């Protein structure tokens, strides 16, 4: 059996963090969690700006505050629950967290998440944008 030096093991644990835990902006206005599918992440904003797209008729839940990113692109999510959790790790402004096929960067202007294809979303209290 091969053992890893402590520092290498710590790096592996840190890299796996994004796959199992949530994270949030320093302001606490944006919280994110890895999605159910590989390469996916979801973020929710506590106080969204006006929704960027009209609420679909088949959405009977909350609309405009949660965004999902997968390998296939970004979308707004119709959701009735919340992903907010005060125990989520703070992602400091200017820092980027990388997961399995995605990355999210915390900025004073909001949270930006993208996949390996360059698709993603940017969310803040002032605006939400899919790209």
XYZ file of C-alpha atoms in Angstrom:
131
model
C 0.000 0.000 0.000
C 1.335 3.408 -0.972
C 0.990 6.301 1.442
C 0.955 9.960 0.567
C 2.894 12.606 2.427
C 0.658 14.653 4.721
C 0.890 17.774 2.512
C -0.180 15.821 -0.584
C -3.077 14.241 1.292
C -4.178 17.674 2.519
C -4.157 18.999 -1.052
C -6.297 16.116 -2.238
C -8.778 16.727 0.561
C -8.911 20.437 -0.272
C -9.473 19.684 -3.960
C -12.355 17.374 -3.058
C -13.950 20.002 -0.832
C -15.844 21.616 -3.686
C -17.431 18.301 -4.582
C -19.043 17.750 -1.202
C -19.574 21.103 0.503
C -21.258 24.385 -0.173
C -19.616 27.774 -0.275
C -20.795 31.376 -0.085
C -19.796 34.930 -0.840
C -18.336 36.979 2.041
C -21.520 39.085 2.110
C -23.625 35.927 2.489
C -25.882 37.081 -0.352
C -24.840 34.217 -2.683
C -24.591 30.544 -1.677
C -23.514 27.695 -3.960
C -23.438 23.903 -3.811
C -22.138 21.245 -6.186
C -25.008 19.911 -8.296
C -26.327 16.365 -8.391
C -24.816 15.632 -11.809
C -21.063 15.452 -12.405
C -19.743 18.818 -13.528
C -22.682 20.747 -12.073
C -22.967 23.591 -9.558
C -25.962 25.603 -8.331
C -25.951 29.085 -6.804
C -28.727 31.048 -5.160
C -28.899 34.761 -4.437
C -30.759 36.011 -1.385
C -31.872 39.309 -2.930
C -31.998 38.982 -6.721
C -32.580 41.819 -9.117
C -35.594 41.586 -11.381
C -35.581 38.134 -13.061
C -33.814 38.119 -16.406
C -36.481 35.891 -17.918
C -40.230 35.709 -17.305
C -41.416 33.026 -14.904
C -42.549 29.936 -16.849
C -46.214 29.043 -16.495
C -45.316 25.586 -15.215
C -43.172 26.994 -12.370
C -45.301 27.135 -9.231
C -42.304 27.756 -6.985
C -39.695 30.510 -6.603
C -38.158 31.927 -9.777
C -35.220 34.162 -10.581
C -32.942 33.559 -7.615
C -31.328 30.177 -8.317
C -29.004 29.321 -11.178
C -27.645 25.977 -12.296
C -24.604 25.181 -14.396
C -23.783 21.840 -15.981
C -21.629 20.629 -18.822
C -24.514 21.594 -21.132
C -24.806 25.235 -20.052
C -26.479 27.517 -17.525
C -30.127 28.005 -16.667
C -32.462 29.592 -14.137
C -33.994 27.037 -11.766
C -37.590 26.843 -10.548
C -37.116 25.817 -6.908
C -39.106 25.721 -3.693
C -36.304 24.923 -1.298
C -33.173 26.885 -0.489
C -29.487 26.078 -0.520
C -28.605 28.783 2.029
C -26.626 27.425 4.956
C -24.627 29.583 7.372
C -22.112 26.743 7.696
C -21.048 27.045 4.052
C -17.404 27.990 3.696
C -16.719 31.608 2.708
C -15.060 31.985 -0.683
C -13.111 35.254 -0.245
C -13.414 37.986 -2.847
C -10.913 37.473 -5.648
C -10.693 33.711 -5.035
C -11.775 30.935 -7.404
C -13.018 27.504 -6.377
C -12.752 24.738 -8.969
C -14.953 21.665 -9.008
C -15.450 18.800 -11.427
C -15.721 20.693 -14.718
C -16.704 24.076 -13.248
C -15.218 27.041 -11.462
C -16.749 29.878 -9.443
C -15.076 33.190 -8.671
C -16.184 35.406 -5.806
C -15.960 39.131 -6.525
C -17.166 42.243 -4.742
C -19.532 42.594 -7.705
C -21.021 39.081 -7.343
C -20.348 35.407 -8.067
C -19.374 34.186 -11.538
C -19.443 30.472 -12.377
C -18.436 28.861 -15.659
C -17.850 25.428 -17.137
C -15.003 24.212 -19.342
C -16.903 25.400 -22.452
C -17.038 28.987 -21.186
C -20.772 28.836 -20.435
C -22.061 30.068 -17.114
C -23.750 32.743 -15.067
C -22.969 35.892 -13.141
C -25.208 36.795 -10.209
C -25.299 39.768 -7.875
C -27.903 41.903 -6.155
C -27.808 44.274 -9.143
C -28.125 41.800 -11.998
C -28.165 38.199 -13.110
C -26.708 37.125 -16.426
C -26.453 33.825 -18.302
C -23.658 33.412 -20.852
